[in-house]
Coordinates of C-alpha atoms and ligand atoms in Angstrom, one line a residue:
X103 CA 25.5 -23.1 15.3
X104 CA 22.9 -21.0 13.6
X105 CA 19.0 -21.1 13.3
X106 CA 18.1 -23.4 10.6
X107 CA 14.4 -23.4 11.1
X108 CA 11.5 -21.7 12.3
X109 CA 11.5 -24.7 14.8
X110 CA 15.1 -23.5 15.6
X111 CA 13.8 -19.9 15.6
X112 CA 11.0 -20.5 18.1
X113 CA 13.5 -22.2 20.7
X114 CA 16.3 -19.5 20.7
X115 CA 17.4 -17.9 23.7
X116 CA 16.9 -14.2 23.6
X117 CA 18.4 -12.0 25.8
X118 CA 16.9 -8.4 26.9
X119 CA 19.4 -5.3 27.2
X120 CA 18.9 -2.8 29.0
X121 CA 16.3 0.9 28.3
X122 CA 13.0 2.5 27.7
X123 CA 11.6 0.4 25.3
X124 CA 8.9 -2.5 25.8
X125 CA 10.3 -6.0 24.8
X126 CA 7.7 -8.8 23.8
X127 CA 8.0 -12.8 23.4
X128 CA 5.2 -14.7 22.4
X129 CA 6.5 -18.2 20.9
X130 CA 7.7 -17.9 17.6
X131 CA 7.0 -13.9 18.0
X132 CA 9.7 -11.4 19.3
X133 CA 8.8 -7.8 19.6
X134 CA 10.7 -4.7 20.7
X135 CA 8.9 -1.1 20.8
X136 CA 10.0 2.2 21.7
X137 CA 8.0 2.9 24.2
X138 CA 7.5 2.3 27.9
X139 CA 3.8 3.2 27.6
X140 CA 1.1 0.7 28.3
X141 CA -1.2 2.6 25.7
X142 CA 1.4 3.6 23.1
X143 CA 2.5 -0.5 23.0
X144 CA -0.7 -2.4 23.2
X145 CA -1.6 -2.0 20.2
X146 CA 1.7 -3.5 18.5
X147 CA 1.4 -6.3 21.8
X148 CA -2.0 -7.4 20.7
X149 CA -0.7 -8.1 17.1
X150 CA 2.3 -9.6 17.7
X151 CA 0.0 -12.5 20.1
X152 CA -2.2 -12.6 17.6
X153 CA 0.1 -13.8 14.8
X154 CA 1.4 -16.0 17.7
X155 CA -1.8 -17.5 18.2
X156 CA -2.4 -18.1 14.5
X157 CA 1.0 -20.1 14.7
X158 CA 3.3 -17.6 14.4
X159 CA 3.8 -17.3 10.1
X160 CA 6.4 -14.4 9.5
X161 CA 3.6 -13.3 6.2
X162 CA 1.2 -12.8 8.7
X163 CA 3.4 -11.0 10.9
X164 CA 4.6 -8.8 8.4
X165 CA 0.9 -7.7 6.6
X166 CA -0.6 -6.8 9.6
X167 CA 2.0 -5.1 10.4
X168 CA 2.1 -3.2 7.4
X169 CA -1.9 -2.8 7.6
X170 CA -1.7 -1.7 10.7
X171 CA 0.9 1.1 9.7
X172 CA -1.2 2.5 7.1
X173 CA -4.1 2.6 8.7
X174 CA -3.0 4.1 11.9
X175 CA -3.3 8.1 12.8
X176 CA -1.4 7.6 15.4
X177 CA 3.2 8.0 14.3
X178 CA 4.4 4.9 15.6
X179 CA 7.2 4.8 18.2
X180 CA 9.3 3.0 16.3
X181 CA 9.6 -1.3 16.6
X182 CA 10.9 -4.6 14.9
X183 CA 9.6 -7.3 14.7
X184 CA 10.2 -11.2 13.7
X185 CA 8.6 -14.3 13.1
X186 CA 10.1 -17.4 11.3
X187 CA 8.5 -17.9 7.9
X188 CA 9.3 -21.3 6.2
X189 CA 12.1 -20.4 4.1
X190 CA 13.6 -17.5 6.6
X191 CA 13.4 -15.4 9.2
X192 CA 10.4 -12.1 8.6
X193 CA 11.8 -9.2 9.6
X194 CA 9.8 -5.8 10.2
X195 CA 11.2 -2.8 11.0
X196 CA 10.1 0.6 11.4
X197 CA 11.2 3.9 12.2
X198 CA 14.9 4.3 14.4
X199 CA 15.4 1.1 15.3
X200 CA 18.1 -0.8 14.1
X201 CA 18.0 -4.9 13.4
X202 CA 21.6 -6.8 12.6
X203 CA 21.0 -9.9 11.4
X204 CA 25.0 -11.2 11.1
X205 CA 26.3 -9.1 9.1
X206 CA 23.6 -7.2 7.7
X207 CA 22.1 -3.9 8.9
X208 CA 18.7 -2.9 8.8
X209 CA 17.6 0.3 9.7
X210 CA 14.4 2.0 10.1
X211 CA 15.4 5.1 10.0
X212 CA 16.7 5.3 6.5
X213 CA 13.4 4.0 4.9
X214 CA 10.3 6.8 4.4
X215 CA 7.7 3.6 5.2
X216 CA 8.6 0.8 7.2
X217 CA 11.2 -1.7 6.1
X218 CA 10.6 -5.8 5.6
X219 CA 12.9 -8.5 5.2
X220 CA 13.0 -12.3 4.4
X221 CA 16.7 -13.5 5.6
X222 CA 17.0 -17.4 4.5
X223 CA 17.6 -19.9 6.6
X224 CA 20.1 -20.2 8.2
X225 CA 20.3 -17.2 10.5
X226 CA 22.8 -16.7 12.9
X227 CA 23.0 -13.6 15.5
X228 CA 20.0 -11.1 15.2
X229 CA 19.6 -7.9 17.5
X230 CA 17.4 -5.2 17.7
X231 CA 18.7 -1.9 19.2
X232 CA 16.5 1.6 20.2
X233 CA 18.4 4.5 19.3
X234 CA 19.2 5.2 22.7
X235 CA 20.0 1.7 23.8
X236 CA 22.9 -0.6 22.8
X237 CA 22.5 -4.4 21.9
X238 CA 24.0 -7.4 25.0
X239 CA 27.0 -8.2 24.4
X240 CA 26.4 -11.8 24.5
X241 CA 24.6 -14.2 25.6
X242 CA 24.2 -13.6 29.7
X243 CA 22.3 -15.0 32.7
X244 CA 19.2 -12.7 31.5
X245 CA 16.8 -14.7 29.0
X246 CA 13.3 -13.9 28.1
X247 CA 11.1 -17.0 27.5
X248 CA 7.8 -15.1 27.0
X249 CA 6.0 -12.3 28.3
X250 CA 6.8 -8.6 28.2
X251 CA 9.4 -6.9 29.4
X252 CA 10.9 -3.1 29.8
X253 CA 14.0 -3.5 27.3
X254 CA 15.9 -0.9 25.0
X255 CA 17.7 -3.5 23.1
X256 CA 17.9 -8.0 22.6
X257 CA 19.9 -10.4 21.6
X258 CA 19.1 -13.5 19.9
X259 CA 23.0 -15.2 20.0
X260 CA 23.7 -17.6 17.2
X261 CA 23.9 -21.1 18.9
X262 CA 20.6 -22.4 19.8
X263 CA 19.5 -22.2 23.2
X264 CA 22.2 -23.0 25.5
X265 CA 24.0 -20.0 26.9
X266 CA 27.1 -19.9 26.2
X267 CA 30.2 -17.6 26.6
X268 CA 29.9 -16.2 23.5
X269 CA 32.9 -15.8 21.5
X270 CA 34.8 -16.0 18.2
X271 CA 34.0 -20.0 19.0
X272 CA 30.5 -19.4 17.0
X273 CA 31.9 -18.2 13.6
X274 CA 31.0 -21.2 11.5
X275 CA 30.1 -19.2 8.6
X276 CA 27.0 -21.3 6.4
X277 CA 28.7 -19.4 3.4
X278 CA 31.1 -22.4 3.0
X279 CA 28.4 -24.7 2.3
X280 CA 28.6 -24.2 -1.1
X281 CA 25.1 -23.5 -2.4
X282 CA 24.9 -23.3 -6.0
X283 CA 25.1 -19.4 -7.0
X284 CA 21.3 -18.3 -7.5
X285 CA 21.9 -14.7 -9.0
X286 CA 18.9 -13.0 -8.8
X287 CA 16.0 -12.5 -6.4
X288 CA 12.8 -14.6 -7.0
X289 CA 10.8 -11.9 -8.2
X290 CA 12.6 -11.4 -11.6
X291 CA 12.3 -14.9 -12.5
X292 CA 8.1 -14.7 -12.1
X293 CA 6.0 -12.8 -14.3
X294 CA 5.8 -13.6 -17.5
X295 CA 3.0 -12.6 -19.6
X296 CA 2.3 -16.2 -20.9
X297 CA 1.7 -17.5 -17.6
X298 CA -1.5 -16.3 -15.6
X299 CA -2.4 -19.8 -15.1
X300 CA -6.0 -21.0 -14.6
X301 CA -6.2 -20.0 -11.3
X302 CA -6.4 -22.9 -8.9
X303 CA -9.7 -23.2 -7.6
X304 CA -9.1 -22.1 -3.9
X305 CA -11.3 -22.0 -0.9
X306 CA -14.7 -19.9 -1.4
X307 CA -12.4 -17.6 1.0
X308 CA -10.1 -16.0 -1.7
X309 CA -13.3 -15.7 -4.3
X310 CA -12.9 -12.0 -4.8
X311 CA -10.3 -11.5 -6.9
X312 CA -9.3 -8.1 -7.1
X313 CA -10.3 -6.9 -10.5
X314 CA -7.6 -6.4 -13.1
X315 CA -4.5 -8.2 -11.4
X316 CA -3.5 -11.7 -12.6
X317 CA -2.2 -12.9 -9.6
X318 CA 1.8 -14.0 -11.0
X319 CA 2.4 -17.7 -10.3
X320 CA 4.0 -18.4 -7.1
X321 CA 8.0 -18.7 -7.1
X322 CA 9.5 -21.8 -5.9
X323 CA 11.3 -21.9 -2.1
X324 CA 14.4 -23.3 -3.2
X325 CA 14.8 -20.2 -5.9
X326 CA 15.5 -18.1 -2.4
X327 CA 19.0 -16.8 -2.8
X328 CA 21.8 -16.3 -0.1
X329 CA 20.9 -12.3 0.3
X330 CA 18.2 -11.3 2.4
X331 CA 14.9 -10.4 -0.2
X332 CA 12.1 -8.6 0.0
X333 CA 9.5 -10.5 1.6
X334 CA 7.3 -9.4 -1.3
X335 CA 9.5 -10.8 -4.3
X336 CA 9.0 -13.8 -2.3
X337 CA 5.4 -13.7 -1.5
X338 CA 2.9 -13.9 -4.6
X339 CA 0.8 -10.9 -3.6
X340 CA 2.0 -9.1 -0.7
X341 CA 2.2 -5.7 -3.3
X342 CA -1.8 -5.7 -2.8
X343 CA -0.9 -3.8 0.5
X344 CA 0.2 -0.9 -1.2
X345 CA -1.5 0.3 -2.9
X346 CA -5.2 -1.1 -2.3
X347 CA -6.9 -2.2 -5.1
X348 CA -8.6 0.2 -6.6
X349 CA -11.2 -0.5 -9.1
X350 CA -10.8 1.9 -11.9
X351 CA -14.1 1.3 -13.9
X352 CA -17.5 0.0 -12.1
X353 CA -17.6 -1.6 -15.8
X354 CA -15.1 -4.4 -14.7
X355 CA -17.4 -5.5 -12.2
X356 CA -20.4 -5.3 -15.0
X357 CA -20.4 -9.0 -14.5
X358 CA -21.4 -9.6 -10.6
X359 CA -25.1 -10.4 -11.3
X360 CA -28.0 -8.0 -10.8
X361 CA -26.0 -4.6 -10.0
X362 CA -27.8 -2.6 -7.6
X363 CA -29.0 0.8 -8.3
X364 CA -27.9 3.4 -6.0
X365 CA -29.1 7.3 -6.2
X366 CA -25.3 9.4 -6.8
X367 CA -23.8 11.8 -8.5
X368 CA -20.8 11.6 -11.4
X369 CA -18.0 13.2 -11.6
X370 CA -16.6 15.2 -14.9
X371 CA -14.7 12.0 -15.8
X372 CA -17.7 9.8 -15.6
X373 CA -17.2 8.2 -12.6
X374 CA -20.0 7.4 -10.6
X375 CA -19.7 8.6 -6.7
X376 CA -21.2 8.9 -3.5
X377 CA -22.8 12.3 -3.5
X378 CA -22.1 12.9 0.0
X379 CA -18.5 12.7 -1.3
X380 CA -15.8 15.8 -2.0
X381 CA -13.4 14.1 -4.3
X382 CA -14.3 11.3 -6.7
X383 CA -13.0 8.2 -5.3
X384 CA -11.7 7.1 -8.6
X385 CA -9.6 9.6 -10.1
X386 CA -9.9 12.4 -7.1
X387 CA -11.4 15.1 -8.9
X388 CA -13.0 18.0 -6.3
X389 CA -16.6 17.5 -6.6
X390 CA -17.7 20.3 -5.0
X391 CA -18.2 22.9 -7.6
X392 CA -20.0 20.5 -9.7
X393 CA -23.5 21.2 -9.5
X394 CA -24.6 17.8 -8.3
X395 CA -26.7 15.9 -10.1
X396 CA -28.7 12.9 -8.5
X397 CA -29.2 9.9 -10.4
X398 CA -29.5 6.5 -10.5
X399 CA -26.7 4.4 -11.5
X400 CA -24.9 0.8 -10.6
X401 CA -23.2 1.1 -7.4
X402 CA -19.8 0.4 -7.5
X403 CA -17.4 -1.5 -5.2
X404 CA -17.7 0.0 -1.7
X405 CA -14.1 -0.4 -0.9
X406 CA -12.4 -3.5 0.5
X407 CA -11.5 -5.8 3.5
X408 CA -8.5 -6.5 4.4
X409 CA -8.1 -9.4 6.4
X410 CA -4.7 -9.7 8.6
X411 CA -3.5 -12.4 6.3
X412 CA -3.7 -10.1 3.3
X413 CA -6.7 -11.3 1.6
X414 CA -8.7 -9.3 0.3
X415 CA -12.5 -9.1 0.0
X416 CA -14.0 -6.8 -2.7
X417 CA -17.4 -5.0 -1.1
X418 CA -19.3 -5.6 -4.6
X419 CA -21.3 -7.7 -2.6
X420 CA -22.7 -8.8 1.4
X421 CA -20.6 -10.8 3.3
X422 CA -21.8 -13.8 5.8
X423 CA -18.4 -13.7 8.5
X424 CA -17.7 -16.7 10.6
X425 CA -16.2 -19.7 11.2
X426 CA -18.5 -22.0 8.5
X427 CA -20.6 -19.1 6.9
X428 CA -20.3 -21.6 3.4
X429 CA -24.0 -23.7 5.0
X430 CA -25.9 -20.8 5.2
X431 CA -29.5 -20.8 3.2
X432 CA -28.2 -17.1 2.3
X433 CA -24.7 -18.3 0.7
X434 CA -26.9 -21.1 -1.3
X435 CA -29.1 -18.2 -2.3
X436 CA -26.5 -16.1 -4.2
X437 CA -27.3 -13.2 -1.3
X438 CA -24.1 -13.6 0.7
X439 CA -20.5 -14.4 -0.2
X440 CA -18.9 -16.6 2.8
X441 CA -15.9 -14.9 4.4
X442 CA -14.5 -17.7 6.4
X443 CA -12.9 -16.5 9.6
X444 CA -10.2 -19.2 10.6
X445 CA -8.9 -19.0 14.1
X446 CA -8.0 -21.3 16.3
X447 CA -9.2 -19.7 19.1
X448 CA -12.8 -21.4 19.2
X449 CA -14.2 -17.8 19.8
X450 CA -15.7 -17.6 16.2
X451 CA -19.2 -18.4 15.5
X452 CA -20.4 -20.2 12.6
X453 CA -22.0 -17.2 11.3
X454 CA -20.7 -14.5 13.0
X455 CA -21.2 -11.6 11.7
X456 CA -22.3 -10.4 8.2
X457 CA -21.9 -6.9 5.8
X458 CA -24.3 -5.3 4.3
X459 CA -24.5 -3.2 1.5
X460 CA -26.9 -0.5 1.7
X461 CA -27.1 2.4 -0.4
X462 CA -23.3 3.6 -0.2
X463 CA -22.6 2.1 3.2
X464 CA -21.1 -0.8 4.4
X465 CA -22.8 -2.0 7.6
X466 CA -21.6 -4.6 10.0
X467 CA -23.8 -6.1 11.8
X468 CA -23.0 -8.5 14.7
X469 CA -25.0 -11.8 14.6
X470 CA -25.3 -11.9 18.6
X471 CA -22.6 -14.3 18.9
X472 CA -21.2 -15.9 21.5
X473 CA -17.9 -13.9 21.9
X474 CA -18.7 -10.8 20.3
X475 CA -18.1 -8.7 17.6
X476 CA -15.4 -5.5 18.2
X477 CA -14.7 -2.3 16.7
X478 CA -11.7 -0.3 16.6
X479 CA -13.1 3.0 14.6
X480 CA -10.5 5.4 13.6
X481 CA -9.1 8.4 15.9
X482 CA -11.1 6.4 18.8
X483 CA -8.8 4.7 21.4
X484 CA -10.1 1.3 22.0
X485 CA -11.8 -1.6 20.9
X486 CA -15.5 -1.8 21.4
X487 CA -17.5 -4.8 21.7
X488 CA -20.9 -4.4 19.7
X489 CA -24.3 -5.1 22.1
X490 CA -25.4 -8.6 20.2
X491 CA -27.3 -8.2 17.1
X492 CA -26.6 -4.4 16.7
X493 CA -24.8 -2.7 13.4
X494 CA -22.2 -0.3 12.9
X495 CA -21.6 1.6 9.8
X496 CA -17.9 1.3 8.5
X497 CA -15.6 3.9 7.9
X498 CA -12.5 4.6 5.7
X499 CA -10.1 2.7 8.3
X500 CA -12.2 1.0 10.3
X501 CA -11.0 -2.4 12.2
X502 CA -13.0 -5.5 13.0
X503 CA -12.0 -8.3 15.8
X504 CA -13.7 -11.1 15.3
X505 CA -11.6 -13.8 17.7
X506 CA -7.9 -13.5 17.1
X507 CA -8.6 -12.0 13.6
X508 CA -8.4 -8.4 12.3
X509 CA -10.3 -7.1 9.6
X510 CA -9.8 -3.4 8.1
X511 CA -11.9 -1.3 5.5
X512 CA -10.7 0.7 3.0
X513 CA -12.4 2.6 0.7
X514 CA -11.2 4.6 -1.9
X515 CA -14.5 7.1 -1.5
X516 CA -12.8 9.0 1.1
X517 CA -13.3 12.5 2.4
X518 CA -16.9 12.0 3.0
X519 CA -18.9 15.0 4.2
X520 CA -20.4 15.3 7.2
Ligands
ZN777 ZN1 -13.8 10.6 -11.3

């Protein structure tokens, strides 16, 4: 018996071992941390729900995951994570914690950044282990159906959800269905030049593409081979993460309507900055023994949003945030862009909040909704909720709840003074 689906996924036992770590089930979502403390493990917690109340998708999972990681001052105490995706299970590792999923071994520990995984359907056995823990060795009395729990290891036992006395019994290997041989992972088979297609009108939602990068057409599900892939040959633009999208010339946004002037300063490549900056956000040149110069010039992308699903929003314009920002007078207008915000939590407004651009800042500003409007600013420890109506000028790392969703902002202008 093995997990064949993320249906199968969501209704398998698992089983907590024993140690110092913090063990997490929400639906679909398992969790292990290692860390006993409240504050260490919330935020990973409040994630992991999150993607859980969005449905549980493994892509989701895994981006805000990997957001959260490079956004974060904070080293993290190590984790995995999973969450069925349709075609496998999403696996997310990071730092000395080590995941076998059968026969394979994945290890934080031997990976500089975090470590992600897409193992097809079907999936047999999976553990997680802390480095100071060891994994159950089989399926006991001891099952976690959801909540959080103190753990150092778990156990997810091939064959569904009754316990049973584990044993050689369960080695019904899938390999002997024959499948017929797919040699290479997904990704190889994608780009080829010939083929940025007209890109499918989406939703309003994904109208910023990021400048410069065709998207590569999306690889079929059934091309998923027998070995565990990247999740990112897989998934069509999960690379965006890493690095952000950087625009390298304001002239490739030329086209964006009436270009605001801004007052700034360039650098000795041409590149037109923020002259409160120290480094040119485009190339990174030190600024500071130029002899700045003030003039007026188009203002340039102020960086991105990230939103935990991976899209991303270029800040070469103001942004209406909600749940139905589209019939807004200001959208009709040309003023605003829509950024829909879809959760089911029924906590999002229609318009809930909205960015400005003003001068070189981004500024959010809270549209008194109903359930409020929070801010996790960097090297702060909490989320704050915004008094109704007020503003809050972004920074390089900044996150924004808005419901279940997470938003981040990342400019490339970074090292501001002051
Ligand atoms: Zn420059």
């Amino acid at each position: 018996m093995t997990h064949t689906s993320a249906d199968d996924w969501t209704a398998a036992t698992v089983v907590p071992g024993p140690g110092g770590g913090t063990l997490a089930r929400f639906g679909p979502v398992v969790l292990l941390v290692g860390s006993d403390d409240p504050e260490v493990v919330r935020p990973y917690l409040e994630h992991a729900e999150m993607v859980a109340a969005n449905g549980g998708q493994g892509r989701q999972l895994i981006r805000g995951f990997a957001l959260m990681l490079s956004t974060t001052v904070e080293e993290s105490p190590g984790f995995a994570a999973f969450a069925p995706h349709t075609t496998g299970l999403a696996v997310f590792v990071d730092g000395d914690v080590t995941v076998s999923v059968d026969d394979q071994e994945i290890s934080g520990a031997a990976s500089l950044a975090w470590v992600e995984r897409l193992i097809p359907w079907p999936v047999g056995s999976v553990t997680a282990t802390l480095p100071s823990a060891s994994a159950p060795a089989g399926a006991s009395s001891y099952r976690l159906d959801g909540g959080v729990v103190p753990a150092g290891s778990l156990l997810v036992p091939s064959g569904g959800s009754t316990p049973s006395a584990s044993g050689p019994a369960e080695v019904v290997r899938p390999a002997t269905q024959v499948r017929p041989p797919v040699p290479e992972p997904v990704a190889e088979a994608a780009p080829e030049p010939a083929t940025p297609e007209p890109a499918t009108p989406e939703p309003v939602a994904a109208a910023a593409p990021v400048a410069g990068r065709p998207l590569p057409p999306t690889p079929a599900d059934e091309h998923v081979s027998f070995q565990s892939v990247l999740i990112s040959e897989v998934d069509e633009d999960v690379d965006d993460f890493e690095p952000l999208p950087i625009v390298e010339d304001a002239a490739q946004v030329q086209e964006h309507q009436h270009q605001e002037q801004v007052r700034g300063v360039y650098c000795k490549n041409q590149h037109f900055n923020d002259p409160r900056v120290l480094f040119c956000g485009i190339c990174g040149i030190n600024m500071v023994q130029q002899t700045p110069v003030l003039v007026n010039g188009p203002r340039p992308p102020l960086g991105v949003i990230v939103l935990d699903d991976g899209s991303v929003f270029q800040l070469d314009t103001p942004y209406l945030l909600g749940r139905d920002p589209s019939g807004d007078e200001r959208i009709g207008s040309g003023e605003f862009r829509p950024l829909p915000i879809i959760d089911q939590s029924n906590q999002v407004s229609r318009v809930h909040a909205r960015l400005e651009l003003r001068g070189w800042d981004v500024v959010l500003v809270d549209n008194n909704s109903t359930n409020g409007t929070y801010v996790h600013l960097p090297k702060t420890p909490d989320w704050v909720r915004m008094p109704p109506g007020t503003e809050q000028v972004l920074v390089q790392g900044t996150r924004v709840r808005i419901g279940h969703r997470t938003l981040a902002f990342n400019t490339h202008a970074g090292n501001v003074a002051g």
